[in-house]
Short mmCIF file of C-alpha atoms in Angstrom, two decimals:
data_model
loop_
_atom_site.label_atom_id
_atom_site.label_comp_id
_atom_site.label_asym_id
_atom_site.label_seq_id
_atom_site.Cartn_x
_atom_site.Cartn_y
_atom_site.Cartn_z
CA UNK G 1 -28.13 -16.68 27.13
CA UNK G 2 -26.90 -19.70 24.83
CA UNK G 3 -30.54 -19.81 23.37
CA UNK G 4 -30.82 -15.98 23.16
CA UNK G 5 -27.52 -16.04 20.75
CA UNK G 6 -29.30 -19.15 19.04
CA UNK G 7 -32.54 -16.88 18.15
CA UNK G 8 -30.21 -14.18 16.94
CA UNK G 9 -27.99 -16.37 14.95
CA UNK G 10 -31.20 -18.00 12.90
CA UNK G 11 -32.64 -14.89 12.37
CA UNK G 12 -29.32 -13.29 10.75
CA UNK G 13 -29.79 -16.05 8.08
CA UNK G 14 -32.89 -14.51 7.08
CA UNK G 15 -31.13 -11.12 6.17
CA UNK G 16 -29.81 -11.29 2.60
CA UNK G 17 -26.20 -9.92 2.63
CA UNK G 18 -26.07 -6.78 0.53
CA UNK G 19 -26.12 -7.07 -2.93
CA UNK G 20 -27.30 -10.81 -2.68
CA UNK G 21 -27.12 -12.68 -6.27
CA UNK G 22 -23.33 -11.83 -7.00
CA UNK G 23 -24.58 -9.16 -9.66
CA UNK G 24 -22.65 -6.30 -8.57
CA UNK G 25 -21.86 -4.62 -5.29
CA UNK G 26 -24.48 -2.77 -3.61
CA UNK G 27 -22.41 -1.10 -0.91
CA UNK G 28 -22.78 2.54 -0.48
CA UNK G 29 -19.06 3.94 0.16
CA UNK G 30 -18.27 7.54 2.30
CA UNK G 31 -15.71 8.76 3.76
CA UNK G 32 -15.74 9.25 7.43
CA UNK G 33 -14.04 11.92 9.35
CA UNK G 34 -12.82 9.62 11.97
CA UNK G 35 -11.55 12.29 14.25
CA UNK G 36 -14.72 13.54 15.18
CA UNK G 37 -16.23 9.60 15.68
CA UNK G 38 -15.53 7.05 18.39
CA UNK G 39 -14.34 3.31 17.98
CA UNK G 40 -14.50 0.62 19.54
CA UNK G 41 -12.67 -2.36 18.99
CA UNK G 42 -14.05 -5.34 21.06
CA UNK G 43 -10.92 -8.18 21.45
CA UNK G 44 -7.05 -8.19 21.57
CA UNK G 45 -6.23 -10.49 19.33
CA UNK G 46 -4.22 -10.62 15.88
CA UNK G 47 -7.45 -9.45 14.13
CA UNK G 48 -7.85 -6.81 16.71
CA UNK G 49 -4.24 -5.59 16.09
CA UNK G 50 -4.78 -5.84 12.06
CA UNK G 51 -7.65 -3.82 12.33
CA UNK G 52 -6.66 -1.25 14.64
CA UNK G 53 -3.12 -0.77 12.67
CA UNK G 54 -5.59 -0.05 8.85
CA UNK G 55 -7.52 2.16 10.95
CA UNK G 56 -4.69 4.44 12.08
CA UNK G 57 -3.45 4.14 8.97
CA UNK G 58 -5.49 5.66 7.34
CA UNK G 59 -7.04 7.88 9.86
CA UNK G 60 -3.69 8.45 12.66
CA UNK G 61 -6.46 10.64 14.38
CA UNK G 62 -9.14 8.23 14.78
CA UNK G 63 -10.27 8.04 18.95
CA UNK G 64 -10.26 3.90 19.58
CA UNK G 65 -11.12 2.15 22.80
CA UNK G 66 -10.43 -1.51 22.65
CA UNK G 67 -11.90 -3.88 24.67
CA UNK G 68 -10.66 -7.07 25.89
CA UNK G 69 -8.85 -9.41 28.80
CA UNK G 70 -5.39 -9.17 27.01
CA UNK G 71 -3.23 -7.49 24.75
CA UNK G 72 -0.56 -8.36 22.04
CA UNK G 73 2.46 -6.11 23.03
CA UNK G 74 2.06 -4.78 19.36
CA UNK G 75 -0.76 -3.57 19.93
CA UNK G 76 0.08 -1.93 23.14
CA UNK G 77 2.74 -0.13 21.45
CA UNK G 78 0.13 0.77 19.04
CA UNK G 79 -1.80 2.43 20.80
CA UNK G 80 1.33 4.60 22.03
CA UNK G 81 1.29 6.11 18.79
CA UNK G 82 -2.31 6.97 18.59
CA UNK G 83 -5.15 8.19 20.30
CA UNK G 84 -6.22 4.49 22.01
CA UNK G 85 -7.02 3.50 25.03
CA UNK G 86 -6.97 -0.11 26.00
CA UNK G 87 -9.36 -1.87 28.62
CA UNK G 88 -8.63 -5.04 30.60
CA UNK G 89 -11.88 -6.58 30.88
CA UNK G 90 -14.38 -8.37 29.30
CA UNK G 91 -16.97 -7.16 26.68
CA UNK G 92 -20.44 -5.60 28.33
CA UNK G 93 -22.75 -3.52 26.57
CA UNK G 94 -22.16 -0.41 28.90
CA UNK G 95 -19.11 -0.02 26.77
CA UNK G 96 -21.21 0.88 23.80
CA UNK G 97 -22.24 4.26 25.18
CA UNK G 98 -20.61 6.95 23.31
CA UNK G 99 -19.27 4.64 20.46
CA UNK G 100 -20.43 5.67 16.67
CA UNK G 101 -18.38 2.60 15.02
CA UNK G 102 -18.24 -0.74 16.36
CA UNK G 103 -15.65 -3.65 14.99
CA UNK G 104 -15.88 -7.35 17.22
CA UNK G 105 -13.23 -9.35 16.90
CA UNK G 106 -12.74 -12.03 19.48
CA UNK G 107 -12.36 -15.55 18.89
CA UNK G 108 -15.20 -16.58 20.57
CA UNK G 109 -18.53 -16.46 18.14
CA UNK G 110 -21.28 -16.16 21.50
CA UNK G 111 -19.42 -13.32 22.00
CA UNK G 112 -19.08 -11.70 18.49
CA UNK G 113 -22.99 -12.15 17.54
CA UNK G 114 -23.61 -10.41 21.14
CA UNK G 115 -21.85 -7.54 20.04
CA UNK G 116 -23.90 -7.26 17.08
CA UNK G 117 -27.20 -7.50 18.44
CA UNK G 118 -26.03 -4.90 21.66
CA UNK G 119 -25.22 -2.81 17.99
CA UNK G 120 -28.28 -3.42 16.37
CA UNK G 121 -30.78 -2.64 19.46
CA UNK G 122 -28.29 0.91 20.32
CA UNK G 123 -28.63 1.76 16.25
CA UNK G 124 -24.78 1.47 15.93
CA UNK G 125 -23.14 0.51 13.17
CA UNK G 126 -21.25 -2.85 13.41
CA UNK G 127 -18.60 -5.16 11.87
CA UNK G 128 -18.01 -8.35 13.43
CA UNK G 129 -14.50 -9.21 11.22
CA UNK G 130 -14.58 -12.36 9.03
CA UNK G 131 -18.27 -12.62 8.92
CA UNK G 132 -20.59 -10.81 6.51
CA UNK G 133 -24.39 -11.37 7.87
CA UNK G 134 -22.92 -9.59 10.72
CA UNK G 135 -21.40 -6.25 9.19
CA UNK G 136 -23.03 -3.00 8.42
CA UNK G 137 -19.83 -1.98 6.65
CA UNK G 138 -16.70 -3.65 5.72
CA UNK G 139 -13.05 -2.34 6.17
CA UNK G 140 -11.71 -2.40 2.60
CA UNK G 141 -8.25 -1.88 1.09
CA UNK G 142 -7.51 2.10 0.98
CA UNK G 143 -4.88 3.80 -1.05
CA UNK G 144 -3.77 7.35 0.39
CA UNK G 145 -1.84 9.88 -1.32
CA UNK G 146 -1.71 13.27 0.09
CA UNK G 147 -5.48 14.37 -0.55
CA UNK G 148 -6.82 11.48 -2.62
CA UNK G 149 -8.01 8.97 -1.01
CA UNK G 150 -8.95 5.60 -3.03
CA UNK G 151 -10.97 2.74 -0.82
CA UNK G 152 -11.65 -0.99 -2.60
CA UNK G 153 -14.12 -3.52 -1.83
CA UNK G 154 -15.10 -6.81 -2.65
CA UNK G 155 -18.56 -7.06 -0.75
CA UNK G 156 -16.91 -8.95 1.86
CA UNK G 157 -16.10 -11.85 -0.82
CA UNK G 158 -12.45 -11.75 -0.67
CA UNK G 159 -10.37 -8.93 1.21
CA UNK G 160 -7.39 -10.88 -0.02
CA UNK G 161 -8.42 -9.53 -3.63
CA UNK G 162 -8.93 -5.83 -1.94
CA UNK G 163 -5.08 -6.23 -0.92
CA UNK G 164 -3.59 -7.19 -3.89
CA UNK G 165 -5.86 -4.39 -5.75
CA UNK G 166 -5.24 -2.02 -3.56
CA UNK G 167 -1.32 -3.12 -3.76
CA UNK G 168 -1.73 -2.29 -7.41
CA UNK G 169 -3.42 1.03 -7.11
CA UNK G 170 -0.55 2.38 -4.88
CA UNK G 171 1.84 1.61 -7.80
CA UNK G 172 0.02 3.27 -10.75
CA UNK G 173 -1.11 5.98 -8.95
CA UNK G 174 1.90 8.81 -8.80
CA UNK G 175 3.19 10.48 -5.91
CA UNK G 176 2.31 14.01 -7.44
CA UNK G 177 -1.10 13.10 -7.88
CA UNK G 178 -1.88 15.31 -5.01
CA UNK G 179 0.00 18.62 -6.63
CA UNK G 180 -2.69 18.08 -9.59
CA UNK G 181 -5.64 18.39 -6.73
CA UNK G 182 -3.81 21.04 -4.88
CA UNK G 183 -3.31 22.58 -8.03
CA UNK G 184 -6.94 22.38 -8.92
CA UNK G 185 -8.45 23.50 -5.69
CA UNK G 186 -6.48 27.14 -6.53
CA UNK G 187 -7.53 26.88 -9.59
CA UNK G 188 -11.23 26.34 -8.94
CA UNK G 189 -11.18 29.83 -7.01
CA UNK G 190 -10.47 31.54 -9.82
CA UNK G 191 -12.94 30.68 -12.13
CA UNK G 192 -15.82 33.56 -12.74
CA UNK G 193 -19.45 32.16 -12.88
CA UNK G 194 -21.99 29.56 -11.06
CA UNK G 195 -21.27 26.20 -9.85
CA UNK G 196 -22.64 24.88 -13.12
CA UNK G 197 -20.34 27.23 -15.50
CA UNK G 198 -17.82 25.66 -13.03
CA UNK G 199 -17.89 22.19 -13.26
CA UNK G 200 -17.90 22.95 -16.52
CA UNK G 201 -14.63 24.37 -16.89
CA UNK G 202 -13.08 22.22 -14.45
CA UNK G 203 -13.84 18.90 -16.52
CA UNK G 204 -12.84 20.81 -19.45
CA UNK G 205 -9.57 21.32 -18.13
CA UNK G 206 -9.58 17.81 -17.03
CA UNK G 207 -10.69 15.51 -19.07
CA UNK G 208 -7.03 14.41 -20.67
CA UNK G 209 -6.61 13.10 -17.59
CA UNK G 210 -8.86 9.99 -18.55
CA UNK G 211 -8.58 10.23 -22.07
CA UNK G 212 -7.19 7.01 -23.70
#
């Protein structure tokens, strides 16, 4: 096993981290509708916890299974509040089946890379926290209010810059920001014409909103 994680590990080197060179950020960012997807959080830990409360967070209807021989009592009472269901035991592979999103966090690295190649040979996507050559994705800092959504990432480079950003972006963006989309939506349904003559309009009608 130990030279089987070795193999893995030296191979993972070879694979450039997305947008290698520090030029910009290559990262492709959507918006998943977490209710109809299954997590699972591998590890019970701090980093478990942290992960599992910016997930509900921002998605209270995300399903989560976590994974692990113990529990911090906040997350137990965590998972009270949301749709999560906690295993005693330790990480195997059969616990993959039915997961979409995958997110190791144990404190043991044998363990964490295993996880990510169980991931990589089921196709699932996979974020083992705290180390990039490991992640399909990264969990950035989100801003929610009402319908607008904002998320923030650094590439993995420095999620304590994603924090303070998104700490920003919750003050300058107002509460009533979601009236203006609300307001838009019923507004959108009353326009005459095609979806070009529409989007037309609609950044007409706009466009003082980024005007300087």
């Amino acid at each position: 096993m130990k030279s089987k994680i070795e193999n893995i590990k030296n191979n993972s080197q070879q694979i450039l981290p997305l947008g290698a060179g520090g030029l910009r950020n290559n990262l492709y960012p959507i918006f998943l509708k977490a209710k109809n997807l299954n997590f699972l959080i591998v590890g019970g830990g701090f980093v478990a916890e942290e992960k599992l409360t910016f997930l509900l967070k921002s998605s209270p209807d995300a399903k989560v299974t976590l994974v692990s021989p113990m529990f911090r009592e906040g997350t137990i009472a965590l998972a009270k509040k949301g749709c999560v269901t906690l295993i005693k035991d330790v990480y195997h592979k059969k616990y993959l089946q039915g997961r979409h999103i995958v997110v190791a966090t144990t404190d043991v690295p044998d363990i964490n890379v295993q996880v990510w190649a169980d991931c990589r040979a089921a196709a699932k996507l996979v974020n083992v926290a705290d180390n990039p050559p490991y992640c399909d994705f990264y969990m950035g800092g989100i801003v929610t209010k009402g319908n607008v959504k904002v998320a923030i990432s650094t590439n993995g480079k420095s999620p304590t810059t994603a924090k303070r950003l998104r700490q920003f972006f919750e003050d300058v963006i107002p509460e009533n920001v979601d009236d203006l989309v609300k307001n838009l939506n019923e507004y959108k349904k009353t326009i005459k014409g095609n979806f070009e003559e529409k989007v037309e309009k609609l950044n007409e009608f706009t466009k003082s909103l980024v005007e300087k």
